[in-house]
CSV table of C-alpha atoms in Angstrom, one decimal:
chain,number,residue,atom,x,y,z
A,1,MET,CA,13.0,-25.8,13.4
A,2,HIS,CA,13.7,-25.3,9.7
A,3,ASP,CA,12.5,-22.7,7.2
A,4,LEU,CA,9.9,-24.7,5.1
A,5,LYS,CA,10.3,-22.3,2.2
A,6,GLU,CA,14.0,-23.0,2.2
A,7,LEU,CA,13.4,-26.7,2.7
A,8,ARG,CA,11.2,-26.8,-0.5
A,9,THR,CA,13.8,-25.0,-2.6
A,10,LYS,CA,16.8,-26.9,-1.3
A,11,VAL,CA,15.4,-30.4,-0.9
A,12,ASP,CA,18.6,-32.2,-2.0
A,13,TYR,CA,20.8,-30.1,0.2
A,14,TYR,CA,18.7,-30.8,3.3
A,15,LYS,CA,18.5,-34.6,2.5
A,16,GLN,CA,22.3,-34.7,2.0
A,17,MET,CA,23.1,-32.9,5.3
A,18,LEU,CA,20.5,-34.7,7.4
A,19,SER,CA,21.5,-38.1,6.1
A,20,LYS,CA,24.9,-37.4,7.6
A,21,ARG,CA,23.2,-37.6,11.0
A,22,ASP,CA,20.8,-40.4,10.2
A,23,LYS,CA,19.8,-41.8,6.8
A,24,THR,CA,16.3,-42.4,8.0
A,25,LEU,CA,15.7,-38.6,8.2
A,26,VAL,CA,15.4,-38.5,4.4
A,27,ALA,CA,12.0,-40.2,4.8
A,28,ILE,CA,10.9,-37.6,7.3
A,29,VAL,CA,11.8,-34.8,4.9
A,30,ASP,CA,9.7,-36.5,2.2
A,31,GLU,CA,6.8,-36.8,4.7
A,32,ILE,CA,7.0,-33.1,5.6
A,33,LEU,CA,7.1,-32.1,1.9
A,34,THR,CA,4.0,-34.3,1.2
A,35,VAL,CA,2.0,-32.7,4.0
A,36,ASP,CA,3.2,-29.3,3.0
A,37,GLN,CA,2.1,-29.8,-0.6
A,38,LYS,CA,-1.4,-30.9,0.6
A,39,LYS,CA,-1.6,-28.0,2.9
A,40,ARG,CA,-0.8,-25.5,0.2
A,41,GLU,CA,-3.4,-27.2,-2.1
A,42,ILE,CA,-6.0,-26.9,0.6
A,43,GLN,CA,-5.0,-23.2,1.2
A,44,THR,CA,-5.5,-22.5,-2.5
A,45,LYS,CA,-9.0,-24.1,-2.4
A,46,ALA,CA,-9.8,-22.2,0.8
A,47,ASP,CA,-8.7,-18.9,-0.8
A,48,GLU,CA,-10.8,-19.6,-3.9
A,49,LEU,CA,-13.9,-20.2,-1.7
A,50,ARG,CA,-13.3,-17.1,0.4
A,51,LYS,CA,-13.0,-15.1,-2.8
A,52,ARG,CA,-16.3,-16.6,-4.1
A,53,LYS,CA,-17.9,-15.9,-0.7
A,54,ASN,CA,-17.0,-12.2,-1.0
A,55,GLU,CA,-18.2,-12.1,-4.6
A,56,ILE,CA,-21.5,-13.6,-3.7
A,57,ALA,CA,-22.0,-11.0,-0.9
A,58,ASP,CA,-21.3,-8.2,-3.5
A,59,GLU,CA,-23.7,-9.7,-6.0
A,60,ILE,CA,-26.4,-10.0,-3.4
A,61,GLY,CA,-25.9,-6.3,-2.6
A,62,ARG,CA,-26.3,-5.4,-6.3
A,63,SER,CA,-29.3,-7.7,-6.9
A,64,LYS,CA,-31.7,-6.5,-4.2
A,65,GLY,CA,-34.5,-6.0,-6.7
A,66,ASP,CA,-34.2,-9.5,-8.1
A,67,SER,CA,-35.5,-11.8,-5.4
A,68,ALA,CA,-35.1,-15.0,-7.4
A,69,LYS,CA,-31.4,-14.2,-8.1
A,70,VAL,CA,-30.8,-13.3,-4.5
A,71,GLU,CA,-32.3,-16.6,-3.4
A,72,THR,CA,-30.1,-18.5,-5.8
A,73,LEU,CA,-27.0,-16.6,-4.6
A,74,LYS,CA,-27.9,-17.2,-0.9
A,75,LYS,CA,-28.2,-21.0,-1.6
A,76,GLU,CA,-24.8,-20.9,-3.4
A,77,GLY,CA,-23.4,-18.9,-0.5
A,78,SER,CA,-24.6,-21.5,2.0
A,79,ASN,CA,-22.9,-24.2,0.0
A,80,VAL,CA,-19.7,-22.2,-0.2
A,81,ASN,CA,-19.8,-21.7,3.6
A,82,ASN,CA,-20.3,-25.4,4.3
A,83,SER,CA,-17.5,-26.3,1.9
A,84,LEU,CA,-15.2,-23.6,3.4
A,85,ALA,CA,-15.9,-24.9,7.0
A,86,GLU,CA,-14.9,-28.4,6.0
A,87,ILE,CA,-11.8,-27.2,4.2
A,88,GLU,CA,-10.8,-25.0,7.1
A,89,LYS,CA,-11.0,-28.0,9.4
A,90,GLU,CA,-8.7,-29.9,7.1
A,91,GLU,CA,-6.4,-26.9,6.9
A,92,ILE,CA,-6.1,-26.8,10.7
A,93,ASN,CA,-5.4,-30.5,10.8
A,94,LEU,CA,-2.7,-30.3,8.1
A,95,ASN,CA,-1.1,-27.3,9.8
A,96,PHE,CA,-1.0,-29.3,13.1
A,97,LYS,CA,0.4,-32.4,11.3
A,98,LEU,CA,3.0,-30.3,9.5
A,99,THR,CA,4.2,-28.6,12.7
A,100,GLU,CA,4.3,-32.0,14.5
A,101,LYS,CA,6.4,-33.6,11.8
A,102,ALA,CA,8.7,-30.6,11.5
A,103,MET,CA,9.3,-30.7,15.3
A,104,TRP,CA,11.0,-34.1,14.9
A,105,LEU,CA,13.5,-33.0,12.3
A,106,PRO,CA,16.8,-32.2,13.9
A,107,ASN,CA,19.2,-29.3,12.9
A,108,ILE,CA,21.5,-29.7,10.0
A,109,PRO,CA,25.2,-30.1,10.9
A,110,ALA,CA,27.7,-27.3,10.1
A,111,ASP,CA,30.0,-28.0,7.2
A,112,ASP,CA,33.1,-28.5,9.4
A,113,VAL,CA,31.4,-31.2,11.6
A,114,PRO,CA,33.0,-34.6,11.0
A,115,GLU,CA,30.8,-37.3,9.5
A,116,GLY,CA,30.3,-40.5,11.5
A,117,GLU,CA,27.7,-42.8,13.0
A,118,ASN,CA,28.7,-42.6,16.7
A,119,GLU,CA,31.2,-41.2,19.2
A,120,THR,CA,34.0,-43.3,17.8
A,121,LYS,CA,34.2,-40.7,14.9
A,122,ASN,CA,34.4,-37.7,17.2
A,123,LYS,CA,37.5,-35.6,16.6
A,124,GLU,CA,39.9,-34.6,19.3
A,125,ILE,CA,40.9,-31.0,19.0
A,126,SER,CA,43.2,-30.4,21.9
A,127,LYS,CA,44.3,-31.6,25.3
A,128,TRP,CA,45.3,-29.6,28.5
A,129,GLY,CA,47.1,-30.7,31.6
A,130,ASN,CA,48.9,-33.8,32.7
A,131,PRO,CA,46.6,-36.7,33.6
A,132,ARG,CA,47.5,-38.7,36.7
A,133,VAL,CA,47.9,-42.4,36.3
A,134,GLU,CA,48.6,-43.7,39.8
A,135,LYS,CA,47.0,-47.1,40.4
A,136,TRP,CA,46.1,-46.4,44.0
A,137,ILE,CA,43.7,-43.6,43.3
A,138,LYS,CA,40.2,-44.5,44.4
A,139,GLN,CA,36.9,-43.9,42.6
A,140,HIS,CA,35.2,-40.7,43.5
A,141,TRP,CA,32.4,-42.5,45.3
A,142,GLU,CA,34.8,-44.6,47.4
A,143,ILE,CA,36.8,-41.6,48.6
A,144,GLY,CA,33.6,-39.5,49.0
A,145,THR,CA,32.1,-42.2,51.2
A,146,GLN,CA,35.3,-42.6,53.2
A,147,LEU,CA,35.4,-38.9,53.9
A,148,ASN,CA,31.7,-38.8,54.8
A,149,ILE,CA,30.8,-36.3,52.2
A,150,PHE,CA,28.4,-38.5,50.2
A,151,ASP,CA,25.5,-40.6,51.6
A,152,PHE,CA,24.0,-42.7,48.8
A,153,GLU,CA,21.8,-44.9,51.1
A,154,ARG,CA,20.0,-41.9,52.6
A,155,GLY,CA,19.6,-40.5,49.1
A,156,VAL,CA,17.7,-43.6,48.2
A,157,LYS,CA,15.7,-43.5,51.5
A,158,ILE,CA,14.6,-39.9,50.8
A,159,ALA,CA,13.9,-40.3,47.1
A,160,GLN,CA,15.1,-43.3,45.0
A,161,SER,CA,18.3,-44.5,43.3
A,162,ARG,CA,20.4,-41.9,41.5
A,163,PHE,CA,19.7,-39.3,44.2
A,164,THR,CA,22.6,-38.5,46.6
A,165,VAL,CA,22.9,-36.6,49.9
A,166,SER,CA,26.0,-34.4,50.0
A,167,SER,CA,27.1,-33.3,53.5
A,168,GLY,CA,29.8,-31.4,55.2
A,169,TYR,CA,32.6,-30.6,52.8
A,170,GLY,CA,30.6,-32.3,50.0
A,171,ALA,CA,27.9,-29.7,50.3
A,172,LYS,CA,30.4,-26.9,50.9
A,173,LEU,CA,32.4,-27.9,47.8
A,174,GLU,CA,29.3,-27.9,45.6
A,175,ARG,CA,28.4,-24.4,46.9
A,176,ALA,CA,32.0,-23.3,46.4
A,177,LEU,CA,32.1,-24.6,42.9
A,178,MET,CA,28.8,-22.8,42.1
A,179,ASN,CA,30.0,-19.5,43.4
A,180,PHE,CA,33.4,-19.9,41.7
A,181,MET,CA,31.7,-20.7,38.3
A,182,LEU,CA,29.3,-17.8,38.6
A,183,ASP,CA,32.1,-15.4,39.5
A,184,HIS,CA,34.1,-16.6,36.5
A,185,ALA,CA,31.1,-16.1,34.2
A,186,ALA,CA,30.6,-12.6,35.6
A,187,GLU,CA,34.3,-11.8,34.9
A,188,LYS,CA,33.6,-12.9,31.3
A,189,GLY,CA,30.7,-10.5,30.9
A,190,TYR,CA,27.8,-12.9,31.5
A,191,LYS,CA,24.8,-11.4,33.3
A,192,GLU,CA,23.7,-13.6,36.2
A,193,ILE,CA,20.1,-14.8,36.2
A,194,PHE,CA,18.2,-16.8,38.8
A,195,PRO,CA,15.3,-18.2,36.8
A,196,PRO,CA,12.3,-20.4,37.7
A,197,ILE,CA,13.2,-24.1,37.8
A,198,LEU,CA,9.7,-24.9,36.6
A,199,VAL,CA,9.1,-24.1,32.9
A,200,ASN,CA,6.1,-24.3,30.6
A,201,LYS,CA,5.7,-26.6,27.6
A,202,GLU,CA,6.3,-23.7,25.1
A,203,SER,CA,9.8,-23.2,26.6
A,204,MET,CA,10.6,-26.9,26.4
A,205,ILE,CA,9.4,-27.1,22.8
A,206,GLY,CA,11.2,-23.8,21.8
A,207,THR,CA,14.6,-25.0,23.0
A,208,GLY,CA,14.2,-28.4,21.3
A,209,GLN,CA,13.7,-30.5,24.4
A,210,LEU,CA,10.2,-31.5,23.3
A,211,PRO,CA,8.7,-33.5,21.7
A,212,LYS,CA,11.9,-35.5,21.0
A,213,PHE,CA,12.9,-36.2,24.6
A,214,GLU,CA,9.5,-36.3,26.4
A,215,GLY,CA,10.4,-39.4,28.4
A,216,ASP,CA,13.5,-37.9,29.9
A,217,PHE,CA,11.9,-35.1,31.9
A,218,TYR,CA,10.0,-34.7,35.2
A,219,LYS,CA,6.7,-32.8,34.9
A,220,CYS,CA,3.9,-31.7,37.2
A,221,GLU,CA,1.0,-34.1,37.0
A,222,ASN,CA,-1.9,-31.6,36.7
A,223,GLU,CA,-0.1,-28.8,34.9
A,224,PHE,CA,2.0,-28.4,31.8
A,225,LEU,CA,5.1,-27.5,33.8
A,226,TYR,CA,8.4,-29.3,33.7
A,227,LEU,CA,11.4,-29.3,36.1
A,228,VAL,CA,14.3,-27.8,34.2
A,229,PRO,CA,16.7,-30.4,32.6
A,230,THR,CA,19.1,-27.5,32.2
A,231,ALA,CA,19.1,-23.7,32.7
A,232,GLU,CA,19.5,-23.4,28.9
A,233,VAL,CA,15.7,-23.7,28.8
A,234,PRO,CA,14.7,-20.7,30.9
A,235,LEU,CA,17.6,-18.5,29.8
A,236,THR,CA,16.9,-18.9,26.1
A,237,SER,CA,13.2,-18.5,26.7
A,238,LEU,CA,13.7,-15.1,28.4
A,239,HIS,CA,13.3,-13.5,24.9
A,240,ARG,CA,10.7,-15.7,23.4
A,241,ASP,CA,8.5,-13.7,20.9
A,242,GLU,CA,10.8,-10.7,21.0
A,243,THR,CA,12.7,-8.6,18.5
A,244,ILE,CA,16.0,-7.5,19.9
A,245,SER,CA,17.9,-4.3,18.8
A,246,LEU,CA,21.3,-4.9,17.2
A,247,ASP,CA,23.1,-2.8,19.8
A,248,GLN,CA,22.0,-5.2,22.6
A,249,LEU,CA,23.7,-8.2,20.9
A,250,PRO,CA,25.4,-10.4,21.9
A,251,LEU,CA,23.3,-11.1,25.0
A,252,LYS,CA,25.3,-13.2,27.5
A,253,TYR,CA,23.6,-14.9,30.4
A,254,CYS,CA,24.6,-17.4,33.1
A,255,ALA,CA,22.6,-19.2,35.7
A,256,TYR,CA,22.9,-21.7,38.4
A,257,THR,CA,20.0,-24.2,38.8
A,258,PRO,CA,19.4,-27.7,40.0
A,259,CYS,CA,18.7,-29.8,37.0
A,260,PHE,CA,16.4,-32.8,36.7
A,261,ARG,CA,16.5,-35.7,34.2
A,262,ARG,CA,15.0,-39.2,34.3
A,263,GLU,CA,18.0,-40.6,32.5
A,264,ALA,CA,15.5,-42.9,30.8
A,265,GLY,CA,18.0,-44.0,28.2
A,266,ALA,CA,20.8,-44.7,30.7
A,267,ALA,CA,19.3,-47.2,33.0
A,268,SER,CA,22.4,-49.3,33.3
A,269,LYS,CA,25.0,-46.6,32.9
A,270,ASP,CA,27.0,-45.1,35.7
A,271,THR,CA,24.9,-46.6,38.5
A,272,ARG,CA,27.5,-45.8,41.1
A,273,GLY,CA,28.7,-42.4,42.1
A,274,ILE,CA,27.4,-39.0,41.1
A,275,ILE,CA,28.2,-38.9,37.4
A,276,ARG,CA,24.7,-39.6,36.2
A,277,GLN,CA,22.1,-38.4,38.7
A,278,HIS,CA,18.3,-37.6,38.4
A,279,GLN,CA,19.1,-34.3,40.2
A,280,PHE,CA,22.3,-32.4,39.8
A,281,ASN,CA,23.6,-28.9,40.0
A,282,LYS,CA,24.9,-26.9,37.0
A,283,VAL,CA,26.0,-23.5,35.9
A,284,GLU,CA,24.9,-22.7,32.4
A,285,LEU,CA,26.2,-20.2,29.9
A,286,VAL,CA,23.9,-18.9,27.1
A,287,LYS,CA,24.5,-16.4,24.3
A,288,ILE,CA,22.1,-14.8,21.8
A,289,THR,CA,23.9,-13.3,18.8
A,290,THR,CA,23.8,-12.5,15.1
A,291,SER,CA,24.6,-14.9,12.3
A,292,ASP,CA,27.9,-13.2,11.3
A,293,LYS,CA,29.2,-13.4,14.9
A,294,SER,CA,27.8,-16.9,15.7
A,295,SER,CA,30.9,-19.0,15.1
A,296,GLU,CA,33.2,-16.5,16.9
A,297,GLU,CA,30.9,-16.4,19.9
A,298,HIS,CA,30.7,-20.2,20.0
A,299,GLU,CA,34.4,-20.4,20.2
A,300,LYS,CA,34.6,-17.8,22.9
A,301,LEU,CA,31.9,-19.5,25.0
A,302,THR,CA,33.8,-22.8,24.7
A,303,LYS,CA,37.0,-21.1,25.8
A,304,ASP,CA,35.2,-19.6,28.8
A,305,ALA,CA,34.2,-23.1,29.9
A,306,GLU,CA,37.7,-24.4,29.3
A,307,GLU,CA,39.2,-21.7,31.5
A,308,ILE,CA,37.2,-23.0,34.5
A,309,LEU,CA,38.9,-26.4,34.2
A,310,GLN,CA,42.2,-24.6,33.7
A,311,LYS,CA,41.7,-22.6,36.9
A,312,LEU,CA,40.8,-25.7,38.7
A,313,GLU,CA,43.9,-27.4,37.2
A,314,LEU,CA,41.9,-30.4,36.0
A,315,PRO,CA,43.3,-32.1,32.9
A,316,TYR,CA,40.8,-32.3,30.1
A,317,ARG,CA,40.4,-32.6,26.3
A,318,LYS,CA,38.3,-30.8,23.8
A,319,ILE,CA,36.3,-32.9,21.3
A,320,LEU,CA,34.4,-31.9,18.2
A,321,LEU,CA,31.3,-34.2,18.0
A,322,CYS,CA,30.6,-36.0,14.7
A,323,THR,CA,27.2,-35.9,13.0
A,324,GLY,CA,26.0,-39.1,14.6
A,325,ASP,CA,26.8,-37.9,18.1
A,326,LEU,CA,25.5,-34.4,17.7
A,327,GLY,CA,22.6,-33.2,19.9
A,328,PHE,CA,19.2,-32.8,18.3
A,329,SER,CA,19.1,-29.0,18.2
A,330,ALA,CA,22.9,-28.4,17.6
A,331,MET,CA,24.6,-27.7,14.3
A,332,LYS,CA,28.0,-27.9,16.0
A,333,CYS,CA,29.1,-29.0,19.4
A,334,TYR,CA,32.4,-29.2,21.4
A,335,ASP,CA,32.4,-31.6,24.4
A,336,LEU,CA,34.9,-30.8,27.1
A,337,GLU,CA,35.9,-34.1,28.8
A,338,VAL,CA,37.7,-34.0,32.2
A,339,TRP,CA,40.2,-36.7,33.2
A,340,PHE,CA,39.1,-39.3,35.8
A,341,PRO,CA,42.3,-41.1,36.9
A,342,ALA,CA,40.5,-44.0,38.8
A,343,GLN,CA,38.6,-44.8,35.6
A,344,ASN,CA,41.6,-44.1,33.4
A,345,THR,CA,39.4,-42.2,31.0
A,346,TYR,CA,38.0,-38.8,30.1
A,347,ARG,CA,34.4,-38.0,30.9
A,348,GLU,CA,32.1,-35.3,29.5
A,349,ILE,CA,31.7,-32.3,31.8
A,350,SER,CA,30.4,-29.7,29.3
A,351,SER,CA,28.8,-29.6,25.9
A,352,CYS,CA,29.2,-26.2,24.1
A,353,SER,CA,26.7,-26.0,21.3
A,354,ASN,CA,25.9,-23.6,18.5
A,355,PHE,CA,22.2,-24.0,17.4
A,356,GLY,CA,22.2,-21.4,14.6
A,357,THR,CA,18.7,-20.2,14.0
A,358,PHE,CA,17.2,-23.6,14.9
A,359,GLN,CA,16.0,-22.7,18.4
A,360,ALA,CA,15.2,-19.1,17.4
A,361,ARG,CA,12.7,-20.2,14.8
A,362,ARG,CA,10.9,-22.5,17.3
A,363,ILE,CA,10.9,-19.8,20.0
A,364,ASN,CA,10.6,-16.8,17.7
A,365,ILE,CA,13.5,-14.6,18.7
A,366,LYS,CA,14.6,-12.0,16.1
A,367,TYR,CA,16.8,-8.9,15.7
A,368,LYS,CA,16.9,-6.0,13.2
A,369,PRO,CA,20.3,-5.4,11.6
A,370,THR,CA,19.1,-1.8,11.1
A,371,PRO,CA,15.8,-0.1,12.0
A,372,LYS,CA,14.7,-0.3,8.4
A,373,ASP,CA,15.6,-3.9,7.9
A,374,LYS,CA,13.2,-6.9,8.1
A,375,PRO,CA,13.7,-8.8,11.3
A,376,GLN,CA,16.0,-11.8,11.1
A,377,PHE,CA,16.3,-14.8,13.5
A,378,VAL,CA,19.1,-14.7,16.0
A,379,HIS,CA,21.6,-17.5,16.6
A,380,THR,CA,21.6,-19.1,20.0
A,381,ILE,CA,24.6,-20.7,21.8
A,382,ASN,CA,25.0,-22.5,25.1
A,383,GLY,CA,27.3,-24.6,27.2
A,384,SER,CA,27.8,-25.9,30.7
A,385,GLY,CA,30.1,-23.8,32.8
A,386,LEU,CA,30.2,-26.4,34.4
A,387,ALA,CA,28.3,-29.5,35.6
A,388,ILE,CA,29.0,-29.1,39.3
A,389,GLY,CA,28.6,-32.7,40.5
A,390,ARG,CA,30.9,-34.0,37.8
A,391,THR,CA,33.5,-31.3,38.6
A,392,LEU,CA,33.4,-32.3,42.3
A,393,ALA,CA,33.8,-36.0,41.3
A,394,ALA,CA,36.8,-35.0,39.1
A,395,ILE,CA,38.4,-33.1,42.0
A,396,LEU,CA,38.0,-36.0,44.4
A,397,GLU,CA,40.0,-38.2,42.0
A,398,ASN,CA,42.5,-35.8,40.7
A,399,TYR,CA,43.4,-34.2,44.1
A,400,GLN,CA,43.6,-37.4,46.1
A,401,THR,CA,46.6,-38.1,48.3
A,402,GLU,CA,48.0,-41.5,49.3
A,403,LYS,CA,47.0,-40.9,52.9
A,404,GLY,CA,43.3,-40.8,51.9
A,405,THR,CA,42.7,-37.1,52.0
A,406,VAL,CA,41.7,-34.7,49.2
A,407,LEU,CA,43.6,-31.4,48.5
A,408,VAL,CA,41.4,-28.4,47.7
A,409,PRO,CA,42.2,-26.7,44.4
A,410,LYS,CA,43.9,-23.3,45.1
A,411,ILE,CA,41.2,-21.4,43.3
A,412,LEU,CA,38.5,-22.8,45.7
A,413,GLN,CA,40.4,-22.4,49.0
A,414,GLY,CA,39.1,-18.8,49.4
A,415,TYR,CA,35.5,-20.0,49.0
A,416,LEU,CA,36.1,-22.6,51.8
A,417,GLY,CA,37.5,-20.2,54.3
A,418,GLY,CA,41.1,-21.1,53.5
A,419,VAL,CA,40.7,-24.9,53.9
A,420,LYS,CA,43.5,-26.6,51.9
A,421,GLU,CA,42.8,-30.3,52.6
A,422,ILE,CA,39.8,-32.4,53.3
A,423,ALA,CA,40.4,-35.3,55.7
């Protein structure tokens, strides 16, 4: 969410920056400012009526001996109360309308984010590793089925499409990856959290998931609780409505959770395999920091996620997203894309985003630079460290042998009791 006072004083700047994302956002800015102007006009009228109401009360107190004047004042007071009640209703409606419109306005992109309409304008920052290009490598779902570690049919039987049963070494590899990723995060100074996987509406709104992406989430029918789409939601919400002391910052959290998404906008994408599931496992990294350390901490978090891929010896590339591909709440985002040799392409496995104060304003997290200073909004940062299912799929393709087995990455062998090969 944006600072409305700043939006009023820097209208041209906001329009210019938001139009880099989507030119239609300029109209939303105008709508917000129109409602804001009406709200402030109503507030002025309400304040005048409240002032007159107090004046009438004082005048009645001073006119107790003059019954005619008191009666006249009481009648005026009644009219003022009626007018004030109507105006206060309008004030409430305008406040609601203003908040609702403001919730649909995305973050402004950072100055160094490349401008572009879609992913074709994303900027490649770096590459790591040597991608395999052998023609015989099978898709991850083919080798996974052959090794009896995926059961797609039983996933559909139990639930529906885009749910998969992992068994044997499929299940063990997911657990090994989870433990490895959490251990890596701990080495980097992240505090492990095991949060609820049901979160309330306030947590979803605060992190920018709602109202924009309402159709993409699973929620309880009779309660305002949602299954987490990512551990970013509960981790960031840990400090909602809090003011954090400077000496506690940066806060660094990690968490494993299953994640749930309807994938409403991807009905025909990645229908095979485990790349795009309704339920998937993920380890998330979250930082809460100050404005002056924000960029530095974002780079560090991205590096922490990169090191997981390096330890797994999986080739990947780092992409800086352009304005048209940037997430709703992010002001800057790096995507880490791992190599899938059977598809002959890189696929996103982690998005590492800096949200600036955008989430903090929605969720009300502040800090005090000094005890005497006015509280300021923190900056929030997060990234996948990593998406476990996609990491497993990448291992199955990158570590295949011609004899139809899959080698276990060295870093994971200890988590699997020394097993070096899955056959």
